[in-house]
Coordinates of C-alpha atoms in Angstrom, one line a residue:
Chain A
M1 CA -40.1 91.7 -40.6
V2 CA -39.3 88.1 -41.2
R3 CA -35.8 87.4 -42.6
H4 CA -34.8 84.6 -44.7
H5 CA -31.4 83.5 -45.6
S6 CA -30.1 83.1 -49.1
I7 CA -29.6 79.8 -50.8
V8 CA -26.0 79.8 -51.8
T9 CA -24.0 78.4 -54.7
S10 CA -20.7 78.7 -52.7
L11 CA -19.4 78.7 -49.3
E12 CA -16.6 81.1 -49.7
S13 CA -15.2 81.1 -46.3
L14 CA -16.1 77.8 -44.8
N15 CA -14.3 77.3 -41.5
Q16 CA -12.9 73.8 -41.1
L17 CA -13.4 72.5 -37.6
G18 CA -10.5 71.8 -35.4
G19 CA -10.2 71.6 -31.6
E20 CA -11.7 69.1 -29.1
L21 CA -14.9 68.4 -31.1
H22 CA -13.0 67.6 -34.3
D23 CA -10.5 65.4 -32.4
H24 CA -13.3 63.6 -30.6
L25 CA -15.2 62.8 -33.8
T26 CA -12.2 61.8 -35.9
K27 CA -10.8 59.6 -33.1
N28 CA -14.0 57.8 -32.7
L29 CA -14.5 57.4 -36.5
G30 CA -10.9 56.2 -37.0
D31 CA -10.8 54.5 -40.4
G32 CA -14.5 54.0 -40.5
R33 CA -17.1 55.9 -42.4
I34 CA -20.6 57.4 -42.0
T35 CA -23.1 54.8 -43.3
G36 CA -26.6 55.7 -42.1
I37 CA -29.1 58.0 -40.5
R38 CA -31.2 56.5 -37.7
L39 CA -34.6 58.0 -37.0
V40 CA -35.2 57.1 -33.4
D41 CA -38.7 56.8 -32.0
V42 CA -38.8 59.3 -29.2
G43 CA -42.5 60.1 -29.5
Q44 CA -43.2 63.8 -30.0
G45 CA -39.7 65.0 -30.3
D46 CA -36.5 64.6 -32.4
C47 CA -33.6 62.2 -32.2
F48 CA -31.5 61.5 -35.3
A49 CA -28.4 59.4 -35.0
I50 CA -25.6 59.7 -37.6
I51 CA -24.4 56.2 -37.8
A52 CA -20.8 55.2 -38.6
T53 CA -19.3 51.8 -39.3
R54 CA -15.9 50.9 -38.3
D55 CA -14.3 47.4 -38.2
E56 CA -17.7 46.2 -39.4
R57 CA -19.4 47.6 -36.3
E58 CA -22.1 50.2 -36.4
F59 CA -22.3 52.9 -33.8
P60 CA -23.9 56.3 -33.3
L61 CA -21.1 58.8 -34.0
I62 CA -23.3 61.8 -33.5
Y63 CA -26.8 62.4 -32.2
F64 CA -28.6 65.4 -33.6
D65 CA -31.0 66.0 -30.7
Y66 CA -31.9 63.5 -28.0
G67 CA -35.6 63.3 -27.7
G68 CA -38.2 64.4 -25.3
L69 CA -41.0 63.1 -23.2
M70 CA -44.5 63.3 -24.8
D71 CA -45.6 59.9 -26.0
H72 CA -42.1 58.6 -25.5
P73 CA -42.2 54.8 -26.0
D74 CA -39.9 54.2 -23.0
R75 CA -42.1 56.2 -20.6
K76 CA -42.3 53.4 -18.2
K77 CA -39.2 51.5 -19.3
H78 CA -36.3 53.9 -18.9
E79 CA -33.7 51.2 -19.1
R80 CA -34.7 50.5 -22.7
T81 CA -33.6 54.0 -23.8
K82 CA -30.0 53.1 -23.0
L83 CA -30.3 50.1 -25.5
R84 CA -32.1 52.0 -28.2
M85 CA -30.2 55.3 -27.9
P86 CA -26.8 54.3 -26.6
T87 CA -24.2 57.0 -26.2
N88 CA -21.4 54.6 -25.1
H89 CA -20.1 52.5 -28.0
A90 CA -17.1 50.4 -28.8
F91 CA -15.0 53.4 -29.9
G92 CA -15.9 56.0 -27.3
Q93 CA -18.9 58.2 -26.7
S94 CA -21.3 59.8 -29.1
V95 CA -21.3 63.5 -29.6
I96 CA -24.7 65.2 -29.1
I97 CA -25.5 68.3 -31.1
L98 CA -28.6 70.0 -29.7
S99 CA -30.7 71.9 -32.2
H100 CA -32.4 74.0 -29.6
W101 CA -33.5 74.0 -26.0
D102 CA -37.1 73.0 -26.4
K103 CA -37.9 70.1 -24.1
D104 CA -38.8 67.6 -26.8
H105 CA -35.2 67.8 -28.1
Y106 CA -33.2 67.0 -25.0
W107 CA -35.3 65.7 -22.1
S108 CA -34.7 62.0 -22.8
A109 CA -31.2 62.5 -21.4
K110 CA -32.5 63.7 -18.1
W111 CA -33.7 60.4 -16.6
K112 CA -34.0 57.8 -19.4
N113 CA -30.4 57.5 -20.4
T114 CA -28.2 59.4 -18.0
D115 CA -25.1 58.1 -19.8
A116 CA -25.9 60.8 -22.3
K117 CA -25.0 63.5 -19.8
K118 CA -21.4 62.3 -20.0
S119 CA -21.2 62.9 -23.8
L120 CA -19.7 65.9 -25.5
W121 CA -22.6 68.2 -26.2
L122 CA -22.6 71.2 -28.6
V123 CA -25.5 73.5 -27.8
P124 CA -26.8 76.9 -28.9
N125 CA -26.9 79.8 -26.4
Q126 CA -30.6 80.6 -25.9
W127 CA -32.9 81.7 -23.2
V128 CA -33.7 78.7 -21.1
S129 CA -36.1 77.6 -18.4
P130 CA -35.2 76.6 -14.8
Q131 CA -35.5 72.9 -15.8
A132 CA -33.3 73.4 -18.8
A133 CA -30.7 75.4 -16.9
K134 CA -30.5 72.7 -14.2
F135 CA -30.2 70.0 -16.8
S136 CA -27.5 71.8 -18.6
A137 CA -25.5 72.1 -15.4
E138 CA -25.7 68.3 -15.1
L139 CA -23.9 67.9 -18.4
E140 CA -20.3 67.0 -17.8
N141 CA -18.9 68.1 -21.1
A142 CA -21.1 70.6 -22.8
F143 CA -20.0 73.6 -24.9
R144 CA -21.9 76.6 -26.2
W145 CA -21.8 77.6 -29.9
P146 CA -19.4 80.7 -29.9
E147 CA -21.1 84.1 -30.0
A148 CA -18.6 85.2 -32.7
L149 CA -20.0 82.6 -35.0
E150 CA -23.7 83.5 -35.0
E151 CA -25.2 82.7 -38.4
K152 CA -22.0 81.0 -39.5
V153 CA -21.2 77.6 -40.8
I154 CA -18.4 75.2 -39.8
G155 CA -17.5 72.0 -41.5
V156 CA -15.9 68.8 -40.5
N157 CA -14.6 66.1 -42.8
L158 CA -15.5 62.7 -41.6
G159 CA -14.1 60.1 -43.9
D160 CA -16.2 60.1 -47.1
H161 CA -18.5 62.8 -45.8
T162 CA -18.5 66.4 -44.7
V163 CA -20.8 67.5 -42.0
L164 CA -21.7 71.2 -41.9
I165 CA -23.1 72.7 -38.7
R166 CA -24.8 76.0 -38.8
K167 CA -26.0 78.5 -36.3
C168 CA -29.3 79.9 -37.5
G169 CA -30.6 83.2 -36.2
K170 CA -28.8 85.3 -33.6
H171 CA -29.5 85.0 -29.9
K172 CA -29.9 88.6 -28.8
K173 CA -29.4 89.2 -25.1
E174 CA -31.1 92.6 -25.3
V175 CA -34.3 91.1 -26.6
P176 CA -36.4 89.4 -23.9
Y177 CA -38.3 87.0 -26.1
E178 CA -36.8 84.4 -28.4
D179 CA -38.3 81.9 -30.9
R180 CA -35.8 79.2 -30.1
N181 CA -36.8 77.3 -33.3
L182 CA -35.1 80.1 -35.2
T183 CA -31.9 80.6 -33.2
G184 CA -30.7 77.0 -32.9
L185 CA -28.3 74.7 -34.8
A186 CA -28.9 72.9 -38.1
V187 CA -26.8 70.2 -39.7
T188 CA -26.3 69.2 -43.3
I189 CA -24.4 66.2 -44.6
H190 CA -22.6 66.0 -47.9
N191 CA -20.1 63.8 -49.7
S192 CA -16.6 64.8 -48.7
Q193 CA -16.1 66.8 -51.9
V194 CA -19.1 68.9 -51.3
T195 CA -19.3 70.6 -54.7
E196 CA -21.6 68.3 -56.6
S197 CA -23.0 66.4 -53.8
P198 CA -26.7 66.3 -52.9
Q199 CA -27.4 67.0 -49.3
V200 CA -29.0 65.5 -46.2
V201 CA -30.7 68.3 -44.2
L202 CA -31.4 68.0 -40.5
P203 CA -33.0 71.4 -39.6
G204 CA -34.3 70.7 -36.1
D205 CA -37.4 72.9 -35.8
C206 CA -36.0 75.7 -38.0
P207 CA -37.8 76.4 -41.3
L208 CA -35.6 75.8 -44.3
N209 CA -35.7 79.4 -45.4
R210 CA -34.2 80.5 -42.1
I211 CA -31.1 78.3 -42.3
P212 CA -28.0 80.3 -43.2
N213 CA -26.1 79.4 -46.4
L214 CA -28.0 76.4 -47.3
P215 CA -26.4 75.1 -50.5
S216 CA -28.4 75.2 -53.7
A217 CA -27.9 71.5 -54.0
R218 CA -30.5 68.8 -54.3
I219 CA -31.9 67.7 -51.0
S220 CA -32.0 63.9 -51.2
L221 CA -33.0 63.3 -47.6
L222 CA -34.8 65.8 -45.3
A223 CA -36.0 65.6 -41.7
A224 CA -39.3 67.5 -41.8
P225 CA -38.8 70.8 -39.9
H226 CA -40.7 71.0 -36.6
H227 CA -42.2 67.5 -36.8
G228 CA -44.1 68.3 -39.9
S229 CA -45.7 71.6 -38.7
K230 CA -47.6 73.5 -41.3
K231 CA -46.1 76.8 -40.2
G232 CA -44.1 78.1 -43.1
L233 CA -45.8 75.8 -45.6
K234 CA -45.5 78.3 -48.4
H235 CA -41.7 78.3 -48.1
F236 CA -41.5 74.6 -47.5
T237 CA -43.5 74.1 -50.7
I238 CA -41.1 76.1 -52.8
F239 CA -38.1 74.2 -51.3
C240 CA -39.9 70.9 -52.2
Q241 CA -40.4 72.1 -55.8
A242 CA -36.9 73.5 -56.3
Y243 CA -34.6 71.2 -54.5
M244 CA -36.4 67.8 -54.1
D245 CA -37.8 65.2 -56.4
S246 CA -39.6 61.9 -56.3
D247 CA -36.4 60.1 -55.2
S248 CA -36.0 62.4 -52.2
L249 CA -36.9 60.9 -48.8
M250 CA -38.5 62.8 -46.0
L251 CA -38.3 61.6 -42.4
I252 CA -40.9 62.8 -39.9
S253 CA -40.4 62.5 -36.2
Y254 CA -43.5 62.9 -34.1
G255 CA -45.7 61.2 -31.5
K256 CA -49.3 61.5 -30.3
N257 CA -49.7 65.3 -29.9
H258 CA -52.2 68.1 -29.8
F259 CA -50.3 70.3 -32.2
G260 CA -51.6 68.6 -35.3
H261 CA -48.1 67.3 -36.3
P262 CA -47.5 66.3 -38.9
D263 CA -49.9 68.4 -41.0
P264 CA -51.3 66.6 -44.0
S265 CA -50.3 69.5 -46.2
I266 CA -46.6 68.8 -45.5
K267 CA -47.0 65.4 -46.9
A268 CA -49.1 66.6 -49.8
V269 CA -46.6 69.1 -51.1
F270 CA -43.6 66.7 -50.8
P271 CA -42.7 65.3 -54.2
G272 CA -43.1 61.5 -54.4
D273 CA -44.2 59.2 -51.7
K274 CA -40.9 58.4 -49.9
I275 CA -41.9 59.5 -46.5
E276 CA -41.0 57.6 -43.3
S277 CA -41.9 58.3 -39.7
N278 CA -41.1 57.0 -36.3
Q279 CA -44.6 55.7 -35.9
S280 CA -44.0 52.1 -36.9
R281 CA -44.3 50.6 -33.4
E282 CA -45.5 47.1 -33.6
S283 CA -44.2 45.3 -30.5
D284 CA -41.6 45.5 -27.8
G285 CA -39.4 43.3 -29.9
K286 CA -39.0 45.9 -32.6
P287 CA -36.0 48.2 -32.4
F288 CA -38.1 51.3 -32.4
Y289 CA -36.0 53.1 -34.9
T290 CA -35.8 53.4 -38.7
E291 CA -32.3 53.1 -40.2
I292 CA -31.6 54.8 -43.6
E293 CA -28.7 53.6 -45.6
L294 CA -26.9 56.8 -46.5
S295 CA -25.3 55.5 -49.7
K296 CA -28.8 55.6 -51.3
Y297 CA -29.0 59.4 -50.7
L298 CA -25.3 60.4 -50.9
P299 CA -23.9 58.2 -53.6
L300 CA -20.1 58.3 -53.9
Q301 CA -19.8 57.2 -57.5
C302 CA -20.2 60.6 -59.2
E303 CA -17.1 62.5 -60.1
M304 CA -16.6 65.5 -58.1
R305 CA -14.5 68.6 -58.4
P306 CA -12.1 69.0 -55.5
P307 CA -12.7 72.0 -53.3
L308 CA -10.5 75.0 -53.8
N309 CA -8.3 76.0 -50.9
V310 CA -8.1 79.7 -50.3
E311 CA -5.9 81.7 -48.1
R312 CA -7.3 83.4 -45.2
Chain B
M1 CA -57.5 81.6 0.2
T2 CA -53.8 80.8 0.4
S3 CA -51.7 80.3 -2.7
R4 CA -48.2 79.4 -3.6
R5 CA -46.5 81.8 -6.0
F6 CA -44.1 80.9 -8.7
L7 CA -42.0 82.7 -11.3
A8 CA -42.5 80.8 -14.5
F9 CA -40.8 80.7 -17.9
V10 CA -43.1 80.2 -20.9
E11 CA -41.7 77.0 -22.4
D12 CA -44.3 76.6 -25.1
V13 CA -47.6 78.1 -26.2
S14 CA -49.4 76.2 -28.9
A15 CA -52.9 76.2 -30.4
T16 CA -54.6 73.0 -29.7
N17 CA -56.7 71.2 -32.3
S18 CA -58.4 69.5 -29.3
V19 CA -57.7 66.0 -30.6
V20 CA -58.7 64.2 -27.5
G21 CA -56.9 60.9 -27.0
E22 CA -54.0 62.0 -29.2
S23 CA -51.9 62.9 -26.2
N24 CA -52.4 61.7 -22.7
E25 CA -51.1 65.0 -21.1
A26 CA -53.1 67.2 -23.5
N27 CA -56.2 65.1 -23.2
E28 CA -56.2 65.3 -19.4
V29 CA -55.9 69.1 -19.2
I30 CA -58.3 69.7 -22.1
E31 CA -60.9 67.6 -20.4
L32 CA -60.2 69.4 -17.1
Y33 CA -60.8 72.7 -18.9
R34 CA -64.0 71.5 -20.6
E35 CA -65.5 70.3 -17.3
N36 CA -64.7 73.5 -15.5
C37 CA -65.1 76.1 -18.1
G38 CA -67.8 74.6 -20.4
K39 CA -65.9 75.1 -23.6
D40 CA -62.9 73.9 -25.6
P41 CA -59.6 75.6 -24.9
T42 CA -57.8 77.2 -27.8
H43 CA -54.3 76.9 -26.5
L44 CA -52.1 74.8 -24.2
V45 CA -49.2 76.4 -22.3
W46 CA -46.2 74.7 -20.7
L47 CA -44.8 76.8 -17.8
D48 CA -41.5 76.0 -16.1
G49 CA -41.4 77.6 -12.7
I50 CA -39.6 78.2 -9.5
E51 CA -41.1 79.3 -6.2
E52 CA -40.9 83.0 -5.9
F53 CA -39.9 83.1 -2.2
Y54 CA -37.3 80.5 -2.7
F55 CA -35.8 82.2 -5.7
N56 CA -35.6 85.5 -4.0
S57 CA -33.8 83.9 -1.0
L58 CA -31.0 82.6 -3.2
P59 CA -28.0 84.9 -2.6
W60 CA -26.3 84.4 -6.0
I61 CA -29.1 85.3 -8.4
G62 CA -27.9 88.9 -8.9
T63 CA -24.2 87.9 -9.3
P64 CA -23.2 87.8 -13.0
C65 CA -21.3 84.7 -14.2
D66 CA -18.4 85.5 -16.5
S67 CA -18.5 82.6 -19.0
T68 CA -14.8 83.1 -19.8
S69 CA -13.8 82.5 -16.2
K70 CA -13.5 78.8 -15.2
R71 CA -14.1 79.7 -11.6
D72 CA -17.3 81.6 -12.3
R73 CA -18.6 78.8 -14.5
E74 CA -17.9 76.2 -11.7
V75 CA -19.6 78.4 -9.1
R76 CA -22.6 78.9 -11.3
R77 CA -22.8 75.2 -12.1
S78 CA -22.7 74.4 -8.4
H79 CA -25.5 76.8 -7.7
L80 CA -27.7 75.4 -10.4
N81 CA -27.0 71.8 -9.3
S82 CA -27.9 72.7 -5.7
L83 CA -31.3 74.1 -6.6
D84 CA -33.9 72.5 -4.4
S85 CA -35.9 70.3 -6.8
S86 CA -39.0 70.5 -4.6
K87 CA -39.1 74.2 -5.3
L88 CA -39.3 73.7 -9.0
S89 CA -42.5 72.9 -10.8
V90 CA -43.8 72.4 -14.3
F91 CA -47.4 73.4 -15.2
L92 CA -49.5 72.4 -18.2
V93 CA -52.3 74.8 -18.6
A94 CA -55.3 75.0 -21.0
L95 CA -56.5 78.4 -22.0
H96 CA -59.1 80.0 -24.2
K97 CA -57.7 83.1 -25.9
D98 CA -60.7 85.1 -24.7
D99 CA -60.2 84.1 -21.0
N100 CA -57.7 86.8 -20.4
S101 CA -57.0 88.5 -23.7
L102 CA -54.6 91.1 -22.3
L103 CA -52.4 88.4 -20.8
F104 CA -52.8 86.2 -23.8
E105 CA -50.9 88.8 -25.8
E106 CA -48.0 88.4 -23.4
L107 CA -47.8 84.7 -23.7
A108 CA -44.7 84.7 -25.8
E109 CA -42.3 81.8 -25.6
S110 CA -39.4 82.5 -23.2
A111 CA -41.4 85.3 -21.4
W112 CA -41.6 85.2 -17.6
L113 CA -44.9 85.2 -15.7
E114 CA -45.9 85.4 -12.1
V115 CA -48.0 82.4 -11.3
S116 CA -50.3 81.9 -8.3
I117 CA -51.4 78.4 -7.5
F118 CA -54.7 77.6 -5.7
K119 CA -56.2 74.3 -4.6
S120 CA -59.6 75.3 -6.0
G121 CA -61.0 77.8 -8.5
V122 CA -60.8 81.6 -7.8
T123 CA -61.7 84.5 -10.0
G124 CA -59.5 84.6 -13.1
S125 CA -58.0 81.2 -12.6
V126 CA -57.8 78.4 -15.0
P127 CA -57.3 74.7 -14.3
G128 CA -53.9 73.1 -14.9
L129 CA -51.6 70.2 -14.1
Q130 CA -48.6 70.6 -11.8
S131 CA -45.7 68.2 -11.7
A132 CA -42.2 68.2 -10.4
D133 CA -40.7 68.2 -13.9
Y134 CA -41.4 67.4 -17.5
E135 CA -41.4 63.6 -16.8
Q136 CA -44.8 64.1 -15.1
Q137 CA -44.5 61.1 -13.0
E138 CA -47.1 62.5 -10.6
T139 CA -49.4 65.3 -11.5
K140 CA -52.0 67.2 -9.4
T141 CA -54.8 69.5 -10.5
V142 CA -54.3 73.1 -9.5
W143 CA -55.9 76.4 -10.2
I144 CA -53.7 79.0 -11.7
V145 CA -53.8 82.8 -12.0
L146 CA -51.3 84.1 -14.4
T147 CA -49.9 87.7 -14.3
K148 CA -47.2 89.4 -16.3
C149 CA -43.8 89.6 -14.6
L150 CA -43.3 93.4 -14.6
D151 CA -40.4 94.0 -12.1
R152 CA -37.3 94.7 -14.2
G153 CA -35.0 93.9 -11.4
L154 CA -36.6 90.5 -10.9
L155 CA -36.6 89.8 -14.7
S156 CA -32.9 90.7 -14.8
K157 CA -32.2 88.2 -12.0
L158 CA -34.2 85.5 -13.6
K159 CA -32.4 85.9 -16.9
N160 CA -29.0 86.0 -15.1
A161 CA -29.7 82.9 -13.0
F162 CA -31.3 80.8 -15.8
S163 CA -28.8 81.3 -18.5
L164 CA -26.1 79.1 -20.1
D165 CA -23.3 81.3 -18.8
H166 CA -21.9 78.3 -16.9
L167 CA -21.1 76.6 -20.2
E168 CA -17.8 77.3 -21.9
E169 CA -17.9 78.5 -25.5
A170 CA -16.6 75.9 -27.8
N171 CA -13.1 76.4 -29.1
F172 CA -13.4 75.2 -32.7
N173 CA -9.7 76.1 -33.4
L174 CA -10.8 77.2 -36.8
N175 CA -7.6 77.5 -38.9
E176 CA -8.4 76.7 -42.4
L177 CA -10.8 78.3 -44.8
T178 CA -12.0 76.3 -47.7
L179 CA -14.0 77.4 -50.8
Y180 CA -16.8 75.2 -51.9
Q181 CA -18.8 76.0 -55.0
F182 CA -22.0 74.1 -55.7
I183 CA -23.4 73.2 -59.0
P184 CA -26.9 74.6 -58.6
Y185 CA -29.5 71.8 -58.7
K186 CA -31.6 72.1 -61.8
N187 CA -34.9 70.4 -61.0
P188 CA -36.5 69.5 -64.3
R189 CA -39.9 70.3 -62.9
F190 CA -39.0 73.7 -61.7
T191 CA -37.0 76.5 -63.3
I192 CA -34.6 78.1 -60.9
K193 CA -34.0 81.6 -62.0
E194 CA -35.0 83.7 -59.2
I195 CA -37.2 82.0 -56.7
E196 CA -39.9 84.0 -55.1
L197 CA -40.4 82.6 -51.7
G198 CA -43.7 84.3 -51.6
A199 CA -45.4 86.6 -49.1
D200 CA -44.3 86.0 -45.6
E201 CA -46.5 86.2 -42.6
L202 CA -46.3 90.0 -42.5
G203 CA -46.9 90.6 -46.1
G204 CA -43.4 91.4 -47.2
H205 CA -41.7 89.7 -50.1
Y206 CA -38.3 88.0 -50.0
F207 CA -36.3 86.7 -52.8
V208 CA -33.6 84.1 -52.9
R209 CA -30.5 85.5 -54.5
R210 CA -30.0 84.3 -58.0
P211 CA -27.5 81.5 -58.0
R212 CA -24.1 82.6 -59.3
E213 CA -22.7 80.7 -62.2
V214 CA -19.7 78.6 -61.4

């Protein structure tokens, strides 16, 4: 029987991130702030960069996924990936959060920008193929999501914003098959005082109704789950009706494919017409990514109630 | 007829809408299937394999890796890094669901299959593309016979060898709990009382819990 997770009005025991990942992110961010979301053209796959600005310099603080291979625009120009998807920046190295181990979410780091293998990776524990296992062994600084935190949420305050990282469904070692779309990581971004903030939702390939503890807040910016797949359309429709409006923006990352992504029905049920994709290739001179100014979707001007600290 | 045998992880199984020209890789294997089988395939399958004889010759595949042990992690990482790339292959296969309906039911993602590779068609084979990895720099056409991987001992070794046990669990050093309460979004076009998410694929009904007042 299919489970779905509740939409919540509170996160009663949100763990605040500490440790190496926290230190790495806050050190790189310094006195800067998160300013944008970059939809990188990786063809049929996902790569979203969370862009920060520090000392008037923009850099990718976090990548959520790192692209694949099918219809990748740098198929014959690997060196260009390093320019378009840099992981080394003025303040250190980007963190890479992998939603799941499908090849269209990590393979661009295999050959196209090998610098990415030196980044700090946070990955879900899932069943993996020989190619994925070999690739994961090449990562110099990769960590698995802890088994004790299956289906849990952690939060990290990054300047004006809070990033919540969730582990979706459980990886069950006793079960031989796994739909990895459902057992990966998902990210939401909020203003630092989460309470009345709308949210940016980066679900990877996980349907929205399978993401644990998704706040009952307005979704102002959404990456279409699973490249705009029609699977789970009924649930997606209800989320569109309940939590999005004509000012919401949907990003769709896809390339030429045989899956039928994105399905026209996904665009049809989305309220309004603010939909952008990575398919705006015009010439080699173009940057091959779409940058979204975050302040349009997570405005800071509204008054917000401070979070309540509770004792453990 | 001689064949090479692989053990292959099912990376992806997807219905194809047969949009020729939409994807170079898909187009090539779909055309191959049409030419040889006289009909359109219903599905494309990515298989990620290792030569069976080579895999079974590896002395470490039955040795567990304790992910809490730094030494175990380093040893496993070394083993994975020393895998002979020439013994690994990726296959893109076109299938019709009626070709081998019993096997088709077993084509779940993350399942393991036994794969026999031939240079020309044999009974029960389907055409596919073989390449060294997902980059598909060079592909060659092969004929593939798929069978279910039944040996429990072998399956156990495959899952042991190709796991993420060599990666340390992240230490988030979680030391502060914070309560956040959200003001539920009230979409003027939609009344949020209790949202029926509708029937799921299996016919059951699920309900989103009513938002609590804050």
